[in-house]
CSV table of C-alpha atoms in Angstrom, one decimal:
chain,number,residue,atom,x,y,z
A,1,UNK,CA,-4.5,12.3,127.3
A,2,UNK,CA,-3.7,15.6,128.6
A,3,UNK,CA,-5.0,16.8,132.5
A,4,UNK,CA,-5.4,20.3,133.2
A,5,UNK,CA,-2.9,21.2,136.7
A,6,UNK,CA,-3.9,24.6,136.7
A,7,UNK,CA,-6.9,24.7,137.5
A,8,UNK,CA,-7.6,20.7,138.6
A,9,UNK,CA,-10.6,19.4,137.3
A,10,UNK,CA,-11.9,16.1,138.1
A,11,UNK,CA,-11.5,14.4,134.6
A,12,UNK,CA,-9.7,14.7,131.6
A,13,UNK,CA,-10.0,17.0,129.1
A,14,UNK,CA,-9.8,16.4,124.7
A,15,UNK,CA,-6.2,18.4,123.7
A,16,UNK,CA,-8.1,20.7,122.0
A,17,UNK,CA,-9.9,22.1,125.2
A,18,UNK,CA,-6.7,21.0,127.4
A,19,UNK,CA,-4.6,23.9,124.7
A,20,UNK,CA,-7.5,26.3,125.1
A,21,UNK,CA,-7.2,26.0,128.8
A,22,UNK,CA,-3.5,26.7,128.8
A,23,UNK,CA,-3.5,29.6,126.7
A,24,UNK,CA,-6.1,31.3,129.1
A,25,UNK,CA,-3.6,30.3,132.3
A,26,UNK,CA,-1.2,32.0,130.6
A,27,UNK,CA,-2.8,35.5,129.8
A,28,UNK,CA,-4.5,35.5,133.0
A,29,UNK,CA,-1.8,34.4,135.3
A,30,UNK,CA,-0.2,38.1,136.5
A,31,UNK,CA,-4.0,38.7,137.3
A,32,UNK,CA,-4.4,36.4,139.7
A,33,UNK,CA,-2.9,38.3,143.1
A,34,UNK,CA,-5.4,41.4,141.9
A,35,UNK,CA,-8.8,41.8,143.9
A,36,UNK,CA,-10.4,43.2,140.5
A,37,UNK,CA,-10.1,40.4,138.8
A,38,UNK,CA,-10.1,36.9,141.5
A,39,UNK,CA,-13.3,37.3,141.6
A,40,UNK,CA,-13.9,37.2,137.9
A,41,UNK,CA,-11.3,34.7,136.9
A,42,UNK,CA,-12.8,32.6,140.0
A,43,UNK,CA,-16.4,32.4,138.3
A,44,UNK,CA,-15.1,31.8,134.7
A,45,UNK,CA,-12.7,28.9,136.6
A,46,UNK,CA,-16.1,27.7,137.6
A,47,UNK,CA,-17.4,27.6,134.4
A,48,UNK,CA,-14.9,26.2,132.9
A,49,UNK,CA,-15.0,23.2,135.2
A,50,UNK,CA,-18.7,22.8,135.1
A,51,UNK,CA,-18.3,22.0,131.2
A,52,UNK,CA,-15.1,20.1,131.3
A,53,UNK,CA,-17.1,17.4,134.5
A,54,UNK,CA,-20.5,17.5,132.3
A,55,UNK,CA,-18.7,16.5,129.3
A,56,UNK,CA,-16.7,13.4,131.0
A,57,UNK,CA,-19.9,13.1,133.0
A,58,UNK,CA,-21.9,12.6,128.8
A,59,UNK,CA,-19.3,10.5,127.6
A,60,UNK,CA,-19.6,8.1,131.2
A,61,UNK,CA,-23.4,7.9,130.4
A,62,UNK,CA,-22.8,7.1,126.7
A,63,UNK,CA,-20.7,4.3,127.4
A,64,UNK,CA,-22.6,2.6,130.1
A,65,UNK,CA,-25.3,3.0,127.8
A,66,UNK,CA,-24.0,0.8,124.9
A,67,UNK,CA,-26.1,-2.4,124.3
A,68,UNK,CA,-24.5,-5.8,124.9
A,69,UNK,CA,-23.6,-6.6,121.6
A,70,UNK,CA,-24.4,-10.8,121.1
A,71,UNK,CA,-25.9,-13.6,122.7
A,72,UNK,CA,-23.5,-14.7,124.9
A,73,UNK,CA,-22.3,-12.3,127.7
A,74,UNK,CA,-19.7,-14.8,129.6
A,75,UNK,CA,-16.1,-13.3,129.3
A,76,UNK,CA,-13.2,-14.6,128.6
A,77,UNK,CA,-11.8,-14.1,131.9
A,78,UNK,CA,-12.4,-16.8,133.7
A,79,UNK,CA,-12.3,-17.5,137.3
A,80,UNK,CA,-9.8,-21.0,136.4
A,81,UNK,CA,-6.7,-21.1,135.1
A,82,UNK,CA,-7.7,-22.8,131.1
A,83,UNK,CA,-4.9,-25.3,131.7
A,84,UNK,CA,-6.2,-27.0,134.3
A,85,UNK,CA,-10.0,-27.0,132.9
A,86,UNK,CA,-9.9,-31.3,132.3
A,87,UNK,CA,-7.6,-32.6,134.9
A,88,UNK,CA,-10.4,-31.0,137.0
A,89,UNK,CA,-13.2,-32.3,135.2
A,90,UNK,CA,-11.3,-35.7,135.3
A,91,UNK,CA,-11.1,-35.2,139.3
A,92,UNK,CA,-14.7,-34.3,139.8
A,93,UNK,CA,-16.1,-37.2,137.5
A,94,UNK,CA,-13.6,-39.8,138.8
A,95,UNK,CA,-12.8,-39.1,142.5
A,96,UNK,CA,-16.6,-37.8,143.2
A,97,UNK,CA,-19.1,-38.6,141.2
A,98,UNK,CA,-18.8,-41.6,139.8
A,99,UNK,CA,-18.1,-43.1,143.2
A,100,UNK,CA,-20.6,-41.4,145.0
A,101,UNK,CA,-23.5,-40.8,142.4
A,102,UNK,CA,-23.1,-45.0,141.2
A,103,UNK,CA,-21.4,-46.5,143.9
A,104,UNK,CA,-22.6,-44.9,147.0
A,105,UNK,CA,-26.1,-47.4,146.8
A,106,UNK,CA,-23.4,-50.5,147.0
A,107,UNK,CA,-21.5,-48.8,149.6
A,108,UNK,CA,-24.8,-48.5,151.5
A,109,UNK,CA,-25.9,-52.0,150.8
A,110,UNK,CA,-22.8,-53.4,151.9
A,111,UNK,CA,-22.6,-51.6,155.3
A,112,UNK,CA,-26.2,-52.4,156.1
A,113,UNK,CA,-26.0,-55.8,155.3
A,114,UNK,CA,-28.5,-55.7,152.5
A,115,UNK,CA,-28.9,-56.9,149.5
A,116,UNK,CA,-31.7,-55.2,148.3
A,117,UNK,CA,-32.2,-51.5,149.7
A,118,UNK,CA,-36.0,-50.4,151.1
A,119,UNK,CA,-37.6,-47.7,149.1
A,120,UNK,CA,-37.0,-45.0,152.3
A,121,UNK,CA,-33.4,-46.0,153.2
A,122,UNK,CA,-32.7,-45.7,149.3
A,123,UNK,CA,-34.2,-42.2,149.3
A,124,UNK,CA,-32.3,-41.5,152.4
A,125,UNK,CA,-28.8,-42.7,151.4
A,126,UNK,CA,-29.2,-41.1,147.7
A,127,UNK,CA,-29.8,-37.9,150.2
A,128,UNK,CA,-26.6,-38.4,151.5
A,129,UNK,CA,-24.7,-39.1,148.8
A,130,UNK,CA,-25.3,-36.2,146.8
A,131,UNK,CA,-25.0,-34.1,150.1
A,132,UNK,CA,-21.3,-35.5,150.1
A,133,UNK,CA,-20.8,-34.5,146.1
A,134,UNK,CA,-22.0,-31.1,145.9
A,135,UNK,CA,-19.8,-30.7,149.0
A,136,UNK,CA,-17.0,-31.9,147.3
A,137,UNK,CA,-17.5,-30.2,143.8
A,138,UNK,CA,-18.2,-26.9,145.8
A,139,UNK,CA,-14.3,-27.7,147.8
A,140,UNK,CA,-13.0,-28.9,144.6
A,141,UNK,CA,-13.7,-25.5,142.3
A,142,UNK,CA,-12.9,-23.5,145.1
A,143,UNK,CA,-9.5,-25.0,145.5
A,144,UNK,CA,-8.6,-24.6,142.1
A,145,UNK,CA,-9.9,-21.1,141.5
A,146,UNK,CA,-7.3,-18.2,141.2
A,147,UNK,CA,-6.7,-16.4,144.4
A,148,UNK,CA,-8.2,-13.3,143.8
A,149,UNK,CA,-11.7,-14.4,142.8
A,150,UNK,CA,-14.6,-16.2,145.5
A,151,UNK,CA,-16.3,-19.0,144.6
A,152,UNK,CA,-19.4,-17.1,145.6
A,153,UNK,CA,-18.6,-15.3,142.4
A,154,UNK,CA,-20.0,-18.4,140.6
A,155,UNK,CA,-23.7,-17.6,142.2
A,156,UNK,CA,-24.0,-13.9,140.7
A,157,UNK,CA,-24.9,-11.8,137.4
A,158,UNK,CA,-21.9,-11.3,135.8
A,159,UNK,CA,-21.0,-7.6,135.5
A,160,UNK,CA,-22.0,-7.4,130.9
A,161,UNK,CA,-25.7,-9.0,132.1
A,162,UNK,CA,-26.8,-6.7,134.7
A,163,UNK,CA,-29.6,-5.7,131.6
A,164,UNK,CA,-31.2,-8.8,131.2
A,165,UNK,CA,-33.6,-10.5,133.2
A,166,UNK,CA,-32.5,-13.7,134.7
A,167,UNK,CA,-36.1,-14.8,135.6
A,168,UNK,CA,-37.5,-13.8,131.9
A,169,UNK,CA,-34.2,-16.0,131.0
A,170,UNK,CA,-35.7,-18.8,133.2
A,171,UNK,CA,-39.5,-18.6,132.1
A,172,UNK,CA,-38.4,-18.8,128.4
A,173,UNK,CA,-35.9,-21.9,128.8
A,174,UNK,CA,-38.3,-23.7,130.8
A,175,UNK,CA,-40.6,-23.9,128.4
A,176,UNK,CA,-38.7,-23.7,125.5
A,177,UNK,CA,-37.3,-27.3,127.5
A,178,UNK,CA,-40.7,-28.3,128.2
A,179,UNK,CA,-41.3,-27.6,124.2
A,180,UNK,CA,-38.2,-29.4,122.9
A,181,UNK,CA,-38.2,-32.6,125.3
A,182,UNK,CA,-41.7,-33.4,124.6
A,183,UNK,CA,-41.9,-32.8,121.0
A,184,UNK,CA,-38.5,-35.0,120.4
A,185,UNK,CA,-40.1,-37.9,122.4
A,186,UNK,CA,-43.5,-37.5,120.4
A,187,UNK,CA,-41.5,-38.0,117.3
A,188,UNK,CA,-39.4,-40.6,118.7
A,189,UNK,CA,-42.2,-42.8,119.5
A,190,UNK,CA,-43.7,-42.1,116.0
A,191,UNK,CA,-40.6,-43.3,114.7
A,192,UNK,CA,-39.5,-46.3,117.1
A,193,UNK,CA,-42.8,-46.9,119.4
A,194,UNK,CA,-43.5,-46.6,123.3
A,195,UNK,CA,-41.1,-47.4,125.4
A,196,UNK,CA,-42.7,-48.7,128.4
A,197,UNK,CA,-41.6,-46.3,131.7
A,198,UNK,CA,-38.8,-47.3,133.3
A,199,UNK,CA,-40.2,-44.9,136.6
A,200,UNK,CA,-41.4,-47.6,138.7
A,201,UNK,CA,-38.8,-47.2,141.0
A,202,UNK,CA,-38.3,-43.8,141.7
A,203,UNK,CA,-42.7,-44.0,141.7
A,204,UNK,CA,-42.2,-46.6,144.2
A,205,UNK,CA,-39.9,-44.4,146.3
A,206,UNK,CA,-41.7,-41.5,146.2
A,207,UNK,CA,-44.9,-43.5,147.6
A,208,UNK,CA,-43.1,-45.4,150.2
A,209,UNK,CA,-43.5,-43.0,152.6
A,210,UNK,CA,-43.1,-39.2,153.2
A,211,UNK,CA,-39.6,-39.5,154.3
A,212,UNK,CA,-38.5,-41.1,150.8
A,213,UNK,CA,-41.0,-37.9,149.6
A,214,UNK,CA,-39.0,-34.9,151.2
A,215,UNK,CA,-35.4,-36.7,150.4
A,216,UNK,CA,-36.7,-37.8,146.7
A,217,UNK,CA,-37.6,-33.9,146.5
A,218,UNK,CA,-34.4,-32.5,148.3
A,219,UNK,CA,-32.4,-34.3,146.0
A,220,UNK,CA,-34.1,-34.0,142.7
A,221,UNK,CA,-35.2,-30.2,143.1
A,222,UNK,CA,-32.5,-28.4,145.2
A,223,UNK,CA,-29.4,-30.6,145.2
A,224,UNK,CA,-28.7,-32.1,141.7
A,225,UNK,CA,-29.3,-28.9,140.3
A,226,UNK,CA,-26.8,-26.7,142.3
A,227,UNK,CA,-23.9,-29.7,142.1
A,228,UNK,CA,-24.7,-30.3,138.0
A,229,UNK,CA,-25.1,-26.2,137.3
A,230,UNK,CA,-22.3,-25.5,139.0
A,231,UNK,CA,-20.4,-28.3,137.6
A,232,UNK,CA,-21.2,-28.6,133.8
A,233,UNK,CA,-22.3,-25.0,132.9
A,234,UNK,CA,-20.9,-22.7,136.2
A,235,UNK,CA,-17.5,-24.0,135.1
A,236,UNK,CA,-16.9,-26.2,132.1
A,237,UNK,CA,-19.1,-24.0,130.0
A,238,UNK,CA,-17.8,-21.1,131.3
A,239,UNK,CA,-13.7,-22.2,130.7
A,240,UNK,CA,-14.8,-23.6,127.3
A,241,UNK,CA,-16.4,-20.3,126.1
A,242,UNK,CA,-13.3,-18.7,126.9
A,243,UNK,CA,-11.3,-20.2,124.3
A,244,UNK,CA,-14.0,-21.2,121.5
A,245,UNK,CA,-17.4,-19.5,120.7
A,246,UNK,CA,-20.4,-19.8,123.0
A,247,UNK,CA,-22.3,-22.3,120.5
A,248,UNK,CA,-19.3,-24.7,120.5
A,249,UNK,CA,-19.1,-24.6,123.9
A,250,UNK,CA,-22.9,-24.9,124.5
A,251,UNK,CA,-22.9,-28.5,122.4
A,252,UNK,CA,-19.6,-29.7,124.4
A,253,UNK,CA,-20.2,-29.3,127.8
A,254,UNK,CA,-24.4,-30.3,126.9
A,255,UNK,CA,-22.7,-33.8,125.5
A,256,UNK,CA,-20.4,-34.3,128.8
A,257,UNK,CA,-23.5,-33.2,130.6
A,258,UNK,CA,-25.3,-36.1,128.8
A,259,UNK,CA,-22.5,-38.8,129.4
A,260,UNK,CA,-22.3,-38.3,132.7
A,261,UNK,CA,-25.7,-40.1,133.6
A,262,UNK,CA,-24.3,-43.3,131.6
A,263,UNK,CA,-28.3,-43.4,130.4
A,264,UNK,CA,-27.9,-44.4,126.6
A,265,UNK,CA,-31.8,-44.1,126.1
A,266,UNK,CA,-31.6,-40.4,127.3
A,267,UNK,CA,-28.9,-39.7,125.8
A,268,UNK,CA,-30.6,-37.3,123.1
A,269,UNK,CA,-33.3,-36.1,125.9
A,270,UNK,CA,-30.4,-34.8,128.3
A,271,UNK,CA,-28.2,-33.3,125.4
A,272,UNK,CA,-30.8,-31.3,124.7
A,273,UNK,CA,-31.7,-30.3,128.5
A,274,UNK,CA,-27.9,-29.3,128.5
A,275,UNK,CA,-28.4,-27.2,125.0
A,276,UNK,CA,-31.1,-25.5,126.8
A,277,UNK,CA,-29.6,-24.8,130.2
A,278,UNK,CA,-26.8,-23.6,128.8
A,279,UNK,CA,-27.9,-21.2,126.4
A,280,UNK,CA,-30.0,-19.5,128.8
A,281,UNK,CA,-26.8,-19.2,130.9
A,282,UNK,CA,-24.6,-17.5,128.1
A,283,UNK,CA,-27.5,-15.0,127.5
A,284,UNK,CA,-28.7,-14.0,131.3
A,285,UNK,CA,-24.9,-14.6,132.4
A,286,UNK,CA,-26.5,-15.7,135.7
A,287,UNK,CA,-26.2,-19.7,137.0
A,288,UNK,CA,-29.7,-19.1,138.4
A,289,UNK,CA,-31.4,-19.0,135.9
A,290,UNK,CA,-29.9,-22.3,134.7
A,291,UNK,CA,-30.6,-23.8,138.0
A,292,UNK,CA,-34.1,-22.4,138.5
A,293,UNK,CA,-34.8,-24.3,135.2
A,294,UNK,CA,-33.3,-27.4,135.9
A,295,UNK,CA,-34.9,-27.2,139.3
A,296,UNK,CA,-38.5,-26.9,138.0
A,297,UNK,CA,-37.7,-29.5,135.0
A,298,UNK,CA,-37.1,-32.1,137.6
A,299,UNK,CA,-40.1,-31.1,139.6
A,300,UNK,CA,-42.4,-31.9,137.2
A,301,UNK,CA,-41.0,-35.3,136.2
A,302,UNK,CA,-41.2,-35.9,139.6
A,303,UNK,CA,-45.2,-34.6,139.9
A,304,UNK,CA,-45.6,-36.3,136.3
A,305,UNK,CA,-44.0,-39.8,138.0
A,306,UNK,CA,-46.6,-39.7,140.9
A,307,UNK,CA,-49.3,-39.1,138.8
A,308,UNK,CA,-48.4,-41.7,136.3
């Protein structure tokens, strides 16, 4: 790329334009200090500079206005080292998720010397352990992130996705998720027969007191969506999409997300939820879309549990 030295322009020119300017400069060099030609040379210089700047601006605008190709906008340059993907996930699962999410209630019962915790105590204990898991997960991700990146960028939109509306992705994703989940449950009921609802414990906690209800809402509608979306979509899906196509990345991350709940009966439903959340994140490039869908879906389930 050739850059004109005399006169100096704000951006590079194409070779034909550069050659033309050199020829003109050679012919006008003897006249530079002539008072009769100084004004005309300045006018010529201004016109040529304006045309070159206008041409560069047009080129930049054309590049900026090019539409995003493909469904996913996740970049190949990820904030974490790809070699540390599975070791980081193992640290999260065995040091945070399983001990706090599934062993925390046993620890609380032992510490309070109560074989069976009261509903309000269960709700408050779950709230404490979920906050600890969220804090631990964010700390783990911040310690393994590349030095030039910031963990807060995880919750910001990707550069390529600025023209995609994450609110639209949230609305469409939530509607599609509800349709898929309830259709799957209806088909399962027709094929295998209806099963008794297993939300009796959750309903008892929600109806025991206002404190229990508030704690349950905080856990299921705010803390759990933040933790799971940061880990399974923000970290796991982003890292997988850097080396695999986005469809395989969504399927693998959704399968791990579903298996992490340790529920055989709900595996298919959780897998569908993970796929919808993953697709929403891939298309919007904004983790807020999957967090909103996750939070609103859990809110809907809590309302249905109370009213059932």
